[in-house]
Coordinates of C-alpha atoms and ligand atoms in Angstrom, one line a residue:
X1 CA 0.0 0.0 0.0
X2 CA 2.5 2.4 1.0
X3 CA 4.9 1.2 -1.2
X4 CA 4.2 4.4 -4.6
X5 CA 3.8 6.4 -1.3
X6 CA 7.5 5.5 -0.6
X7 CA 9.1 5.4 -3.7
X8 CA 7.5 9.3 -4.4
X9 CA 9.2 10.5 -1.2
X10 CA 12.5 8.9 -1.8
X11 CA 12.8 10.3 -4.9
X12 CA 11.9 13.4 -4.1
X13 CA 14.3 13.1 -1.0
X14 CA 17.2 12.1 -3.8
X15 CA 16.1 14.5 -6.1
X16 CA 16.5 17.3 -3.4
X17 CA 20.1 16.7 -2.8
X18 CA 20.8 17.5 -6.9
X19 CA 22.3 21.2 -7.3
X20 CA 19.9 21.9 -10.3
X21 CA 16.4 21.1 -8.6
X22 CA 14.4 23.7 -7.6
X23 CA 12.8 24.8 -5.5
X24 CA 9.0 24.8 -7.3
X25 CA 9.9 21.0 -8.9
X26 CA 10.9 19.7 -5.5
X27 CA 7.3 21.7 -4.1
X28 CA 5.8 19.9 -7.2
X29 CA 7.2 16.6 -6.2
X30 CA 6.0 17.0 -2.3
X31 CA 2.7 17.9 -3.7
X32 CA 2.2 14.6 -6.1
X33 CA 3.4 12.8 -2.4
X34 CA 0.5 14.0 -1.0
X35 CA -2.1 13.5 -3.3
X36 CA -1.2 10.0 -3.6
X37 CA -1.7 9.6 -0.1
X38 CA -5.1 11.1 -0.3
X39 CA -5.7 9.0 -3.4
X40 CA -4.8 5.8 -1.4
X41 CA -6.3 6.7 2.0
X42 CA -9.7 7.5 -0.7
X43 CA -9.4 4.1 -1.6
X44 CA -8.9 2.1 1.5
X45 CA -12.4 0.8 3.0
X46 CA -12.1 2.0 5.9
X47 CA -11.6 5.9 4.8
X48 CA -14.7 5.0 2.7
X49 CA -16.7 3.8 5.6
X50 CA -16.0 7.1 7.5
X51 CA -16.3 9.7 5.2
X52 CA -19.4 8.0 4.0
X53 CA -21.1 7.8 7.4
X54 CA -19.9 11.4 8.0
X55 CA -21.2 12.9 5.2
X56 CA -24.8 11.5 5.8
X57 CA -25.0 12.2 9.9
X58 CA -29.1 12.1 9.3
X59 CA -28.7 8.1 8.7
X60 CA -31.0 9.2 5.8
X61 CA -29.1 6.5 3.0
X62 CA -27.9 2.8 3.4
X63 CA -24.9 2.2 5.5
X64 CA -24.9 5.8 7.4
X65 CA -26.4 6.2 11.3
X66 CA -27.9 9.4 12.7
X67 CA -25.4 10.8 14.6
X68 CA -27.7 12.1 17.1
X69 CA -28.6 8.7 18.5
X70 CA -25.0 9.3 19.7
X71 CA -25.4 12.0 21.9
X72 CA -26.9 11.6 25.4
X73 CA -27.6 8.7 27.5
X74 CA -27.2 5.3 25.6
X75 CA -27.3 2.5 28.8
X76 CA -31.2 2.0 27.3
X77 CA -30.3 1.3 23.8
X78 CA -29.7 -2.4 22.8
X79 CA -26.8 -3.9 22.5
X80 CA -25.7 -5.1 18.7
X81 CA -24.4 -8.6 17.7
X82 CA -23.3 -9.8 13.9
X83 CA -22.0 -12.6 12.7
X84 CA -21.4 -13.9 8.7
X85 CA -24.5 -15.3 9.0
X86 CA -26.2 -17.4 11.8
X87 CA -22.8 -18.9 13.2
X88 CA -22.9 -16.4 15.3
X89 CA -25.6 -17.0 17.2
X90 CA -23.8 -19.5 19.6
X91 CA -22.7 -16.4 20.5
X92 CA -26.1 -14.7 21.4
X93 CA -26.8 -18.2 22.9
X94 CA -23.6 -17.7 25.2
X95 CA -24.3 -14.2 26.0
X96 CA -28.3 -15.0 26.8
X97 CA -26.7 -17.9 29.3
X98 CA -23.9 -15.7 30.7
X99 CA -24.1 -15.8 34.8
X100 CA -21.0 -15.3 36.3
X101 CA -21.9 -12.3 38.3
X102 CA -24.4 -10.8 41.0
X103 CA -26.4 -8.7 39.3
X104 CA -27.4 -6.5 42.2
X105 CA -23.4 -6.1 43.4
X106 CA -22.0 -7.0 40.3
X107 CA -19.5 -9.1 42.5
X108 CA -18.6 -12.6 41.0
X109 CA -20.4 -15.4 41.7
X110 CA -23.6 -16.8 40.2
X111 CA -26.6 -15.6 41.0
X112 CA -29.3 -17.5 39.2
X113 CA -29.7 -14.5 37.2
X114 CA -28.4 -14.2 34.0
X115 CA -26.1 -11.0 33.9
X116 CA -27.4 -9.6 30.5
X117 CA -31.0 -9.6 31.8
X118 CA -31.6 -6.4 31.4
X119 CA -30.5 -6.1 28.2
X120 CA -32.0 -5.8 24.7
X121 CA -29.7 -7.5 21.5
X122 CA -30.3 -6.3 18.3
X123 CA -28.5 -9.7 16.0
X124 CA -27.5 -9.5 12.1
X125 CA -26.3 -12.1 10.0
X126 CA -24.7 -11.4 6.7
X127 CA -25.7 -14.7 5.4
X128 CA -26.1 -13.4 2.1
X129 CA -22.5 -12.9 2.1
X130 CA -21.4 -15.2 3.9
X131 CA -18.8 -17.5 4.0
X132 CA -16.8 -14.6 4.8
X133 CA -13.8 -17.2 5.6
X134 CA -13.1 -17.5 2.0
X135 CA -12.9 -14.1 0.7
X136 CA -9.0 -13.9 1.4
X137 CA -8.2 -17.0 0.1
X138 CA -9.5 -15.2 -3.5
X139 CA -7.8 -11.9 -2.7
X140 CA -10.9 -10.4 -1.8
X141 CA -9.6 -8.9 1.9
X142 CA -10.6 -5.3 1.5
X143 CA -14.1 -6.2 -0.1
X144 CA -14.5 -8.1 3.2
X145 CA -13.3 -5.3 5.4
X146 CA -15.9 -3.2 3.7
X147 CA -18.8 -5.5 4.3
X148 CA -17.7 -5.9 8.0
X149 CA -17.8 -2.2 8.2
X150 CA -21.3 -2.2 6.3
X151 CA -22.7 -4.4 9.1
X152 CA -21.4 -2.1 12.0
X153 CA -23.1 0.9 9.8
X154 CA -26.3 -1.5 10.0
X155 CA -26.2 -1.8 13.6
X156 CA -25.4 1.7 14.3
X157 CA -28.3 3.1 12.1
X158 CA -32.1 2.6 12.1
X159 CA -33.0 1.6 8.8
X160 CA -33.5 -1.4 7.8
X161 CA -35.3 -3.0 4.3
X162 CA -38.7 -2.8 5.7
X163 CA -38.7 -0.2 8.5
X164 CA -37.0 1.2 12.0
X165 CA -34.8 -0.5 14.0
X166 CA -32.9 1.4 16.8
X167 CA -29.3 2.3 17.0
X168 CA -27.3 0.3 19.9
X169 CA -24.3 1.4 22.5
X170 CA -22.5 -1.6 22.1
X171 CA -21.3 -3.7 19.1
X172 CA -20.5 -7.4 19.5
X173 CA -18.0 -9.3 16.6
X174 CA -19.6 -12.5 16.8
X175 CA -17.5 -13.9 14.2
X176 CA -13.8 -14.8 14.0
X177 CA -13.0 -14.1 10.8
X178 CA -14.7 -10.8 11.1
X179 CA -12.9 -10.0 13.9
X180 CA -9.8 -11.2 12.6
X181 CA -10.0 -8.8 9.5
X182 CA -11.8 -6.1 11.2
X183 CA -11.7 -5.5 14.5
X184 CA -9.0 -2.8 13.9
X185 CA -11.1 -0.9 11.3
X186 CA -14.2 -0.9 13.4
X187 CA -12.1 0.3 16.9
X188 CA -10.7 3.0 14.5
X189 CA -14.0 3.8 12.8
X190 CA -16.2 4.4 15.9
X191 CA -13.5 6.7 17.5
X192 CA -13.4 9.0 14.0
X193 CA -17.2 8.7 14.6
X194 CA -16.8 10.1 18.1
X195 CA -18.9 7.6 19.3
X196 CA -19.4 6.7 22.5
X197 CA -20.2 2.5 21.3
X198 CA -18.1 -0.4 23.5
X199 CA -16.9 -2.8 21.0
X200 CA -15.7 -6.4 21.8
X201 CA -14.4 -9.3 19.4
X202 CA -14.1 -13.2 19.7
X203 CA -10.5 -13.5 19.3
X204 CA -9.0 -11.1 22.2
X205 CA -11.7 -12.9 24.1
X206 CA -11.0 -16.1 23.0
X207 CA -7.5 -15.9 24.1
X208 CA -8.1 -14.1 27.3
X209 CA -9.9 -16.8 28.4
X210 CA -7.2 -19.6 27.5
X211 CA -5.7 -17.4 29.5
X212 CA -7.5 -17.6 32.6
X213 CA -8.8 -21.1 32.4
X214 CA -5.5 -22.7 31.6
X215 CA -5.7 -25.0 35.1
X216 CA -2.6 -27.3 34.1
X217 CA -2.6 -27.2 30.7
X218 CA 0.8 -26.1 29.5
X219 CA 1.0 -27.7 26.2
X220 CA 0.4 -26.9 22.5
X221 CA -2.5 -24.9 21.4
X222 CA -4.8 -26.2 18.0
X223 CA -7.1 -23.3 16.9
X224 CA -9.7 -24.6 14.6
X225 CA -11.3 -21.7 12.6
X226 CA -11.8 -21.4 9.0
X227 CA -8.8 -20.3 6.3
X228 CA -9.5 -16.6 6.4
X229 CA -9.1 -16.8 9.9
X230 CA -5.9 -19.0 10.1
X231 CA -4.6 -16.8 7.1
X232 CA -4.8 -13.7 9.1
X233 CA -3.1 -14.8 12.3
X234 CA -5.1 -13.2 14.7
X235 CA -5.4 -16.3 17.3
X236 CA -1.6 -16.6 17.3
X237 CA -0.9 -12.9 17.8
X238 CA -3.8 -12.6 20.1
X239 CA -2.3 -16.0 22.1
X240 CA 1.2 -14.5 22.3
X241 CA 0.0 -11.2 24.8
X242 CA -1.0 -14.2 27.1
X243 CA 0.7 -17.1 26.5
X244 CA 4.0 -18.5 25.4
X245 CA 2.1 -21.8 24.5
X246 CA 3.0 -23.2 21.1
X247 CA 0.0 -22.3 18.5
X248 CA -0.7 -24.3 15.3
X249 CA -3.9 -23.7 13.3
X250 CA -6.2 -25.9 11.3
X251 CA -8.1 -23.7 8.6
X252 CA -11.4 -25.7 7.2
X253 CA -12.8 -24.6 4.4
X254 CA -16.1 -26.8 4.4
X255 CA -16.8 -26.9 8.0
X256 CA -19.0 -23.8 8.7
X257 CA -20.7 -24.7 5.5
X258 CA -21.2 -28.2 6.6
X259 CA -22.7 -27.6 10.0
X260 CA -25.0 -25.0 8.6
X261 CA -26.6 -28.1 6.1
X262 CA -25.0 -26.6 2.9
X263 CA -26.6 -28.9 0.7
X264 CA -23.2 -28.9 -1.6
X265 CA -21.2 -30.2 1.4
X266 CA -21.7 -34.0 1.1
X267 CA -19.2 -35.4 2.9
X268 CA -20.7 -36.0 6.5
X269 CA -19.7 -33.7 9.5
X270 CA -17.5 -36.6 11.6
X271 CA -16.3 -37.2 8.2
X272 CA -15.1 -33.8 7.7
X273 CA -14.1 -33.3 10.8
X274 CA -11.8 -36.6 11.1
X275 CA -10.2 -35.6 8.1
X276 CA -9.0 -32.1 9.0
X277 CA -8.0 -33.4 12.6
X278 CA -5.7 -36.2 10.4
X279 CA -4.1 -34.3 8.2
X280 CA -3.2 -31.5 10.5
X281 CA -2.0 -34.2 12.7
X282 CA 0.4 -35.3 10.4
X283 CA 2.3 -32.1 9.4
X284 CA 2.3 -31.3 13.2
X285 CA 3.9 -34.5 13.9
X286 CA 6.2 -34.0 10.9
X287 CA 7.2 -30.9 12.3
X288 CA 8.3 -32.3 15.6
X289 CA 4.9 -30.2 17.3
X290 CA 4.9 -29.9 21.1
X291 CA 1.6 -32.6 22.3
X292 CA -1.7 -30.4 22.2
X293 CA -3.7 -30.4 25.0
X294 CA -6.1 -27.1 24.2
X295 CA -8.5 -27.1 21.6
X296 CA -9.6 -23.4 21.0
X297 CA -12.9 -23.2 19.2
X298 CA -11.9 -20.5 16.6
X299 CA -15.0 -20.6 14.0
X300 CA -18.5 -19.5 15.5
X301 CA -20.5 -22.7 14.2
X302 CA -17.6 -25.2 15.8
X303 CA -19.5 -25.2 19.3
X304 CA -22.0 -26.5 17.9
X305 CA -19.7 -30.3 17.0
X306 CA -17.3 -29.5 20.3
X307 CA -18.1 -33.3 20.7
X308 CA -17.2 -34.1 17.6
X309 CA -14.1 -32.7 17.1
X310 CA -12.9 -33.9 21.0
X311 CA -14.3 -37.5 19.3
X312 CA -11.9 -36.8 16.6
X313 CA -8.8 -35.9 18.5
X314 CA -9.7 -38.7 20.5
X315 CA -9.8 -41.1 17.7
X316 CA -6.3 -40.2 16.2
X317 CA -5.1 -40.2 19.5
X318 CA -5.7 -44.5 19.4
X319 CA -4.9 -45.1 16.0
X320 CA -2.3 -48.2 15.6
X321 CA 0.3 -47.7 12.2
X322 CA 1.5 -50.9 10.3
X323 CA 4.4 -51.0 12.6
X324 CA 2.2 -51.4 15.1
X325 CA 3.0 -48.1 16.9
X326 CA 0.1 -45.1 17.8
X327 CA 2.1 -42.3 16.0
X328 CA -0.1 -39.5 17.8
X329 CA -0.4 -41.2 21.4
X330 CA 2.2 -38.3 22.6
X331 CA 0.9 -35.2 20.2
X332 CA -2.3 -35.5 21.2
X333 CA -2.0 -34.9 25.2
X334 CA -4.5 -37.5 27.4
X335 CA -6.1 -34.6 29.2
X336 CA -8.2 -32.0 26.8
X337 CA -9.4 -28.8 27.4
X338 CA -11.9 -26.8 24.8
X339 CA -12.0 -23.0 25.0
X340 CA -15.3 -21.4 23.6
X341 CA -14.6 -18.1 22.8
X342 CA -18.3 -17.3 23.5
X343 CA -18.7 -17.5 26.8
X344 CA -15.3 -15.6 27.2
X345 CA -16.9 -12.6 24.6
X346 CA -19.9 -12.3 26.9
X347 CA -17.7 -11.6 30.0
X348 CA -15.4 -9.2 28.0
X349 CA -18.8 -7.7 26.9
X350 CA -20.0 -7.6 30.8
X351 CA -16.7 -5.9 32.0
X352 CA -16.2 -3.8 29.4
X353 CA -19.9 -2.0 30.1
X354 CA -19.7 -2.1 33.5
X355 CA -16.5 -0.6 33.0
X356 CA -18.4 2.1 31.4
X357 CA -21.1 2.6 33.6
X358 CA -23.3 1.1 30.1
X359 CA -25.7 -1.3 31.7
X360 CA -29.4 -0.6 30.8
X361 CA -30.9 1.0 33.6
X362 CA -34.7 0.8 32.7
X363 CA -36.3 -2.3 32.8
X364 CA -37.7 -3.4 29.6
X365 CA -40.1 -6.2 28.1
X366 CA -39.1 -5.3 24.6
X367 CA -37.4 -8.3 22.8
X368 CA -34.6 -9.4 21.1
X369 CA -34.4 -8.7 17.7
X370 CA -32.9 -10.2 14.5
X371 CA -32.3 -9.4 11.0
X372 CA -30.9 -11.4 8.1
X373 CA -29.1 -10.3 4.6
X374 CA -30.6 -11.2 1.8
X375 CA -30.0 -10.9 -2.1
X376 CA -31.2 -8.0 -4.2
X377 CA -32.3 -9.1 -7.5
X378 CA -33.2 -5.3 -8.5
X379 CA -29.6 -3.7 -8.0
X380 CA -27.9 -3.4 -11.2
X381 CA -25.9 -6.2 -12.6
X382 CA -26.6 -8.4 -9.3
X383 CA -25.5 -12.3 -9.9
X384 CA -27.7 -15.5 -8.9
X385 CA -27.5 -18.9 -8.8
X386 CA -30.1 -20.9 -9.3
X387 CA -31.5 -21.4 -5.6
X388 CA -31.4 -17.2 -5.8
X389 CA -28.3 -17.1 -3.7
X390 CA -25.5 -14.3 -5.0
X391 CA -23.6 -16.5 -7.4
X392 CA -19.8 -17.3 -6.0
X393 CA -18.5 -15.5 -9.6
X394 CA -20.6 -12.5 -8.7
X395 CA -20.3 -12.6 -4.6
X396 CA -15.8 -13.3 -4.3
X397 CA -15.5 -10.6 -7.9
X398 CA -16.9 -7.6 -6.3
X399 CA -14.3 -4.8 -5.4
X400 CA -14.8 -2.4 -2.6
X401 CA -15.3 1.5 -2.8
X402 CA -18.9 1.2 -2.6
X403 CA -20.1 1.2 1.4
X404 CA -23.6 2.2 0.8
X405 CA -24.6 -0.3 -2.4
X406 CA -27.6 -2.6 -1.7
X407 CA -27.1 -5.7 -3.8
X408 CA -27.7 -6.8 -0.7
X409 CA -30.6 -6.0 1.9
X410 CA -31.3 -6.9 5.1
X411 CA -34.8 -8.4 6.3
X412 CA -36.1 -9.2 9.6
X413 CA -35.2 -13.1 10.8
X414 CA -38.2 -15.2 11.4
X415 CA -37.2 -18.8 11.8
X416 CA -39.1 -19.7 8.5
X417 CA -36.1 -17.6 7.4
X418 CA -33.6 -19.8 8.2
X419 CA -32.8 -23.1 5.8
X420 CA -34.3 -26.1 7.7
X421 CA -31.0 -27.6 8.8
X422 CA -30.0 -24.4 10.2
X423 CA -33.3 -23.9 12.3
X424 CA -33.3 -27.4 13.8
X425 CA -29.9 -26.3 14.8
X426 CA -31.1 -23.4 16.5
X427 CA -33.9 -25.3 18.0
X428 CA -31.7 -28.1 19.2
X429 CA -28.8 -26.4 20.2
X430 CA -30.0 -23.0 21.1
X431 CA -33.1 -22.6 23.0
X432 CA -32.3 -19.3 24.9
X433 CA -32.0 -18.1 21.0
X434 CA -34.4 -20.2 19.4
X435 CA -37.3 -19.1 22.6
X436 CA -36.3 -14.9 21.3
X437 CA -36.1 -15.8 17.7
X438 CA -40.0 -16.9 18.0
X439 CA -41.1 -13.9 20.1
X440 CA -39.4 -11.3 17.3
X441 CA -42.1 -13.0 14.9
Ligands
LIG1 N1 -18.7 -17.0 11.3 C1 -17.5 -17.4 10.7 C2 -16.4 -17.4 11.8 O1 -16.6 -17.5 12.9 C3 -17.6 -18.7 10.0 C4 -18.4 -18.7 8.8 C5 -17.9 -17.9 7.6 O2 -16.8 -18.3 7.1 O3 -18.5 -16.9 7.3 O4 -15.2 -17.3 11.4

């Protein structure tokens, strides 16, 4: 990015040395200097995201908030959770369960209660864009960082395809790989904003809570996320401010999907799951890898086969080669531990309010509510496959620079909504979720 940038002020640092410049070329040169950094800082998504939402502080076109929901009290406003799509949920789930606190003393300890209560969440999944774990693998990393800034706009703003929603004081990264690529942006967004809106990610909390529940385990760390994720690093440079564990990653490209009842995923979830778990296996033991006895649960929908994928570990663990000898008895540790970065989000997300003095103050009987992305078959030049999906040519070759385009629109979430795999899921899995999801009818 900054490499033009560079090469303009060397030269014009060379150039100034020379006898026979003057003064008005070398002004000319500084000037050319600058306007390429405005050209490239025009160009990046996040300059785009804040110049966009700046210029429309009346929230009055897509992707813009009213900038006077900002001033004032906020503790009543609810509190803002998005996620790729309905992965993400687990972490609603998490933060619907979360009890770790009195909620009259806010002391630790349990109190029956749970410590979100008297909260309101407003939850959006960008399934319509979604998998957002592959978008780097195609180049496609600034197009991402642009539609994780579009969902922030969405939860800051009130409009949405059919009406009003309100604006919230707190946003929640429910996904990884939205965290991974834009927590940064959004941190850096909201204070150009001047907003006064808490924001919290999976990853940081993720690794905080290795952190704290590490009990004896001192051994290698596998974080199982998807390939956007594990391309970006953020679990092992999150990791190394708390531990000096070992980290390896396994990226899955077919996981989420599978989970989620894509119905071009054949391959069955143990299946899938067995396979990733092997092969990773391997290269670790090729590469001499410390034994791994934390399992952190880097992909929003993986909480939902934790059993699985301990079954997996497990299963390699006992496997016998032709000599005869269990080549991963010592990489895979006896002793397991899983870390859910959900439950750890939700206590990030309760300290970091209280922190604030942010905790609604007015009781409320309003629900949760939930909205969903879908495809918009009027914008111009809009791709579809056949089930009315984007099409992957159309949804991995768009470019960014565009903040406020609606090619995709975002809809309430009923259940009928969801794809039938998905809302068994949810009804299974998730009942806190699945009870709110039917009162938003
Ligand atoms: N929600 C994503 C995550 O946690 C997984 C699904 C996707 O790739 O969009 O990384």
């Amino acid at each position: 990015m900054g490499g033009p940038v560079h090469a303009h002020a060397a030269r014009a640092a060379r150039l100034s040395d020379r006898s026979d410049l003057t003064m008005a070329a070398f002004l000319r040169l500084a000037l050319l200097c600058a306007f390429t950094v405005v050209l490239r800082a025009t160009d990046d998504p996040l300059a785009v995201a804040i110049g966009h939402a700046k210029a429309h502080p009346q929230g009055d076109v897509p992707a813009s908030f009213v900038a006077a929901d900002y001033r004032g009290d906020l503790r009543d406003l609810p509190i803002g959770v998005f996620d790729s799509g309905v992965g993400g949920l687990t972490v609603l789930e998490a933060l619907k369960a979360h009890d770790r606190h009195d909620n009259r003393t806010g002391k630790e300890g349990a109190d029956g209660v749970p410590d979100f209560a008297g909260e309101r969440f407003v939850y959006f999944g960008d399934q319509a864009n979604m998998p957002y774990g592959n978008y780097s693998a195609v180049g496609r990393t600034d197009f991402l960082r642009e539609l994780i800034l579009r969902d922030v706009l969405f939860l800051l703003g009130r409009r949405h395809a059919h009406g009003q929603k309100p604006p919230v004081k707190a946003i929640v990264i429910a996904c990884n790989t939205a965290t991974a690529y834009g927590l940064e942006d959004i941190r850096a967004a909201v204070k150009s904003w001047g907003l006064p809106v808490i924001v919290v990610g999976v990853v940081e909390a993720g690794a905080q809570g290795l952190a704290e529940t590490a009990g004896g385990a001192q051994g290698g760390v596998a974080v199982l996320a998807t390939v956007g994720t594990c391309a970006s690093n953020a679990y092992p440079r999150a990791l190394a401010k708390v531990t000096a564990r070992p980290v390896r990653q396994l990226g899955s490209a077919t996981l989420a999907a599978a989970i989620e009842g894509d119905p071009s995923v054949t391959t069955p979830i143990r299946d899938i799951i067995r396979a990733d778990v092997g092969a990773f296996l391997q290269s670790a033991a090729a590469d001499g890898a410390a034994p791994i006895d934390t399992l952190m649960l880097g992909c929003t929908h993986y909480p939902l086969v934790a059993d699985e994928i301990a079954a997996a570990f497990a299963y390699w663990r006992e496997q016998t080669a032709a000599d005869g000898r269990k080549p991963y008895a010592t990489l895979v540790a006896s002793e397991r531990k899983q870390v859910n970065p959900a439950a750890w989000t939700a206590e990030a997300l309760w300290r970091s309010l209280q922190g604030a003095k942010m905790m609604a103050v007015t009781p409320t009987s309003a629900g949760d509510l939930f909205y969903i992305s879908i495809p918009n078959p009027a914008w111009p030049g809009v791709g579809l496959a056949a089930d009315g999906s984007l099409s992957y040519e159309y949804k991995y070759g768009r470019q960014p620079g565009q903040v406020g385009r609606e090619d995709t629109i975002n809809v309430p979430m009923t259940p009928e909504k969801l794809p039938g795999a998905t809302a068994k899921l949810v009804r299974e899995k998730l009942p806190l979720t699945w009870r709110s999801l039917q009162m938003a009818r």
